[in-house]
XYZ file of N, CA and C in Angstrom:
201
model
N 76.323 72.631 118.664
C 76.057 73.487 119.887
C 77.854 74.081 118.927
N 77.726 75.567 119.181
C 79.288 76.031 118.683
C 80.103 76.048 120.114
N 81.650 75.452 119.563
C 82.130 75.894 121.029
C 82.712 77.423 121.164
N 82.628 77.715 122.156
C 83.094 79.397 122.414
C 84.169 79.315 122.956
N 85.119 80.194 122.331
C 86.585 80.674 123.014
C 86.564 81.720 123.518
N 88.280 82.071 124.235
C 88.650 83.501 124.780
C 89.946 83.058 124.666
N 90.803 84.318 124.955
C 91.804 84.195 124.997
C 92.487 84.428 126.747
N 93.382 83.454 126.972
C 93.866 83.552 128.349
C 95.028 83.593 128.665
N 96.364 83.562 129.484
C 97.649 83.344 129.330
C 98.248 84.476 128.929
N 98.165 85.987 128.919
C 98.478 86.596 128.117
C 99.719 86.638 128.753
N 101.134 86.838 127.457
C 102.292 87.015 128.063
C 102.782 88.509 127.303
N 103.076 89.359 128.052
C 103.708 90.470 127.196
C 105.299 90.250 127.255
N 105.614 90.542 126.171
C 106.936 90.501 125.643
C 107.933 91.515 125.920
N 107.190 92.478 125.069
C 107.949 94.070 125.584
C 106.695 94.954 125.479
N 106.985 95.684 126.546
C 106.085 97.031 126.354
C 106.616 98.186 126.609
N 106.263 99.327 125.712
C 107.139 100.737 126.261
C 105.961 102.144 126.190
N 105.846 102.478 127.002
C 104.748 103.523 127.250
C 105.649 105.186 126.996
N 105.207 105.618 125.792
C 106.245 106.674 125.778
C 105.237 107.720 125.935
N 104.238 107.989 125.910
C 103.674 109.630 126.750
C 102.702 109.044 127.211
N 102.013 110.059 128.216
C 100.884 109.699 129.138
C 99.464 110.199 128.433
N 98.321 109.345 128.755
C 96.838 109.642 128.250
C 96.071 110.056 129.283
N 95.573 111.459 128.671
C 94.827 111.578 130.151
C 93.222 111.699 129.573
N 92.411 111.950 130.443
C 91.013 111.322 130.298
C 90.748 112.796 128.725
N 89.177 112.071 128.188
C 88.732 112.587 127.033
C 89.907 112.611 125.707
N 90.767 112.020 125.969
C 91.644 111.755 124.717
C 90.950 110.740 123.795
N 91.076 110.533 122.700
C 90.899 109.638 121.594
C 91.748 109.014 121.105
N 91.875 107.727 122.064
C 92.965 106.917 121.863
C 92.801 105.802 120.847
N 93.502 105.794 119.891
C 93.367 104.881 118.942
C 94.371 103.432 118.836
N 93.690 102.641 119.174
C 94.497 101.421 119.204
C 94.646 100.452 117.704
N 96.157 100.216 117.144
C 96.411 99.052 115.582
C 97.134 98.072 116.285
N 96.151 97.214 116.438
C 96.841 95.943 116.608
C 96.885 94.770 115.593
N 97.570 93.873 115.379
C 98.250 92.898 114.215
C 98.506 91.629 114.745
N 97.831 90.943 114.265
C 98.183 89.386 114.420
C 99.565 89.018 114.039
N 100.843 88.491 114.465
C 101.797 88.430 114.020
C 101.817 87.303 113.066
N 101.410 85.905 114.120
C 101.433 84.397 113.741
C 101.385 84.127 114.630
N 100.787 82.185 114.428
C 100.254 81.959 115.455
C 100.952 80.275 115.297
N 100.853 79.427 116.175
C 101.310 78.162 116.699
C 100.357 77.564 117.089
N 99.221 76.622 116.574
C 98.593 76.433 117.396
C 97.344 77.048 117.895
N 97.336 77.285 119.383
C 96.314 78.054 120.107
C 96.965 79.301 120.502
N 98.465 78.767 120.268
C 99.121 80.474 120.557
C 99.658 81.251 119.771
N 98.851 82.534 119.799
C 99.355 83.844 118.723
C 100.046 84.660 119.296
N 100.665 85.263 118.579
C 101.592 86.412 118.704
C 101.414 87.526 118.211
N 101.035 89.017 119.372
C 100.380 89.934 118.322
C 101.316 90.998 118.406
N 101.614 91.869 118.279
C 101.879 93.382 118.417
C 100.509 94.588 118.196
N 100.763 95.787 118.664
C 100.247 96.864 118.377
C 100.484 98.279 119.325
N 99.827 99.185 118.465
C 100.559 100.493 118.736
C 99.168 101.726 119.290
N 99.070 102.667 120.225
C 98.388 103.251 120.622
C 98.467 104.501 120.322
N 98.009 105.520 119.651
C 97.617 106.871 119.057
C 97.070 107.964 119.928
N 97.530 109.014 119.753
C 96.293 109.760 119.606
C 96.986 111.274 119.194
N 96.235 111.541 118.562
C 96.253 112.780 117.257
C 97.722 112.561 116.611
N 97.379 111.327 116.165
C 98.860 110.561 114.773
C 99.888 110.416 116.057
N 99.958 110.757 117.253
C 101.255 110.654 118.391
C 101.268 109.125 118.676
N 102.264 108.591 118.485
C 102.189 106.780 119.418
C 102.609 107.089 120.889
N 101.770 106.455 121.573
C 101.735 107.358 123.072
C 102.280 105.466 123.571
N 101.939 104.494 123.183
C 102.638 103.127 123.836
C 102.453 102.032 122.501
N 103.396 101.116 122.779
C 103.641 100.037 122.036
C 103.897 98.458 123.042
N 103.505 97.629 122.020
C 103.705 96.143 122.855
C 103.830 95.108 122.389
N 104.171 94.120 122.654
C 104.498 92.578 121.896
C 104.116 91.973 122.805
N 103.027 91.005 122.356
C 102.553 89.726 123.243
C 101.895 88.171 122.506
N 101.952 87.688 123.569
C 101.408 85.968 123.237
C 99.880 86.227 124.019
N 99.282 85.512 123.666
C 97.809 84.515 124.494
C 97.403 83.464 123.760
N 96.976 82.885 124.415
C 96.463 81.179 124.129
C 94.889 81.432 124.180
N 94.581 80.601 122.936
C 93.129 80.732 122.998
C 92.888 79.180 123.782
N 91.914 79.241 124.703
C 91.422 78.484 125.391
C 90.051 77.979 125.222
N 88.774 76.925 125.546
C 87.891 77.035 125.188
C 87.242 77.175 126.270
N 85.617 77.691 126.553
C 85.296 78.270 127.896
C 84.932 76.930 128.205
N 84.501 77.201 129.550
C 83.938 76.019 130.055
C 82.506 76.232 130.678
């Protein structure tokens, strides 16, 4: 059987909300894994609407086995 995993214990290190997003906008998310140390991964992401940056963040997540 295959072990299933999921991300848990998200820790946001830095987040910045630059502009409000209103309903019916097409929100594009660009997310990149920066590095990993075992089961702990660090990510950075940006959110855009019409090529305008709306938000950005850096966070960590721990990958855990589903029970």
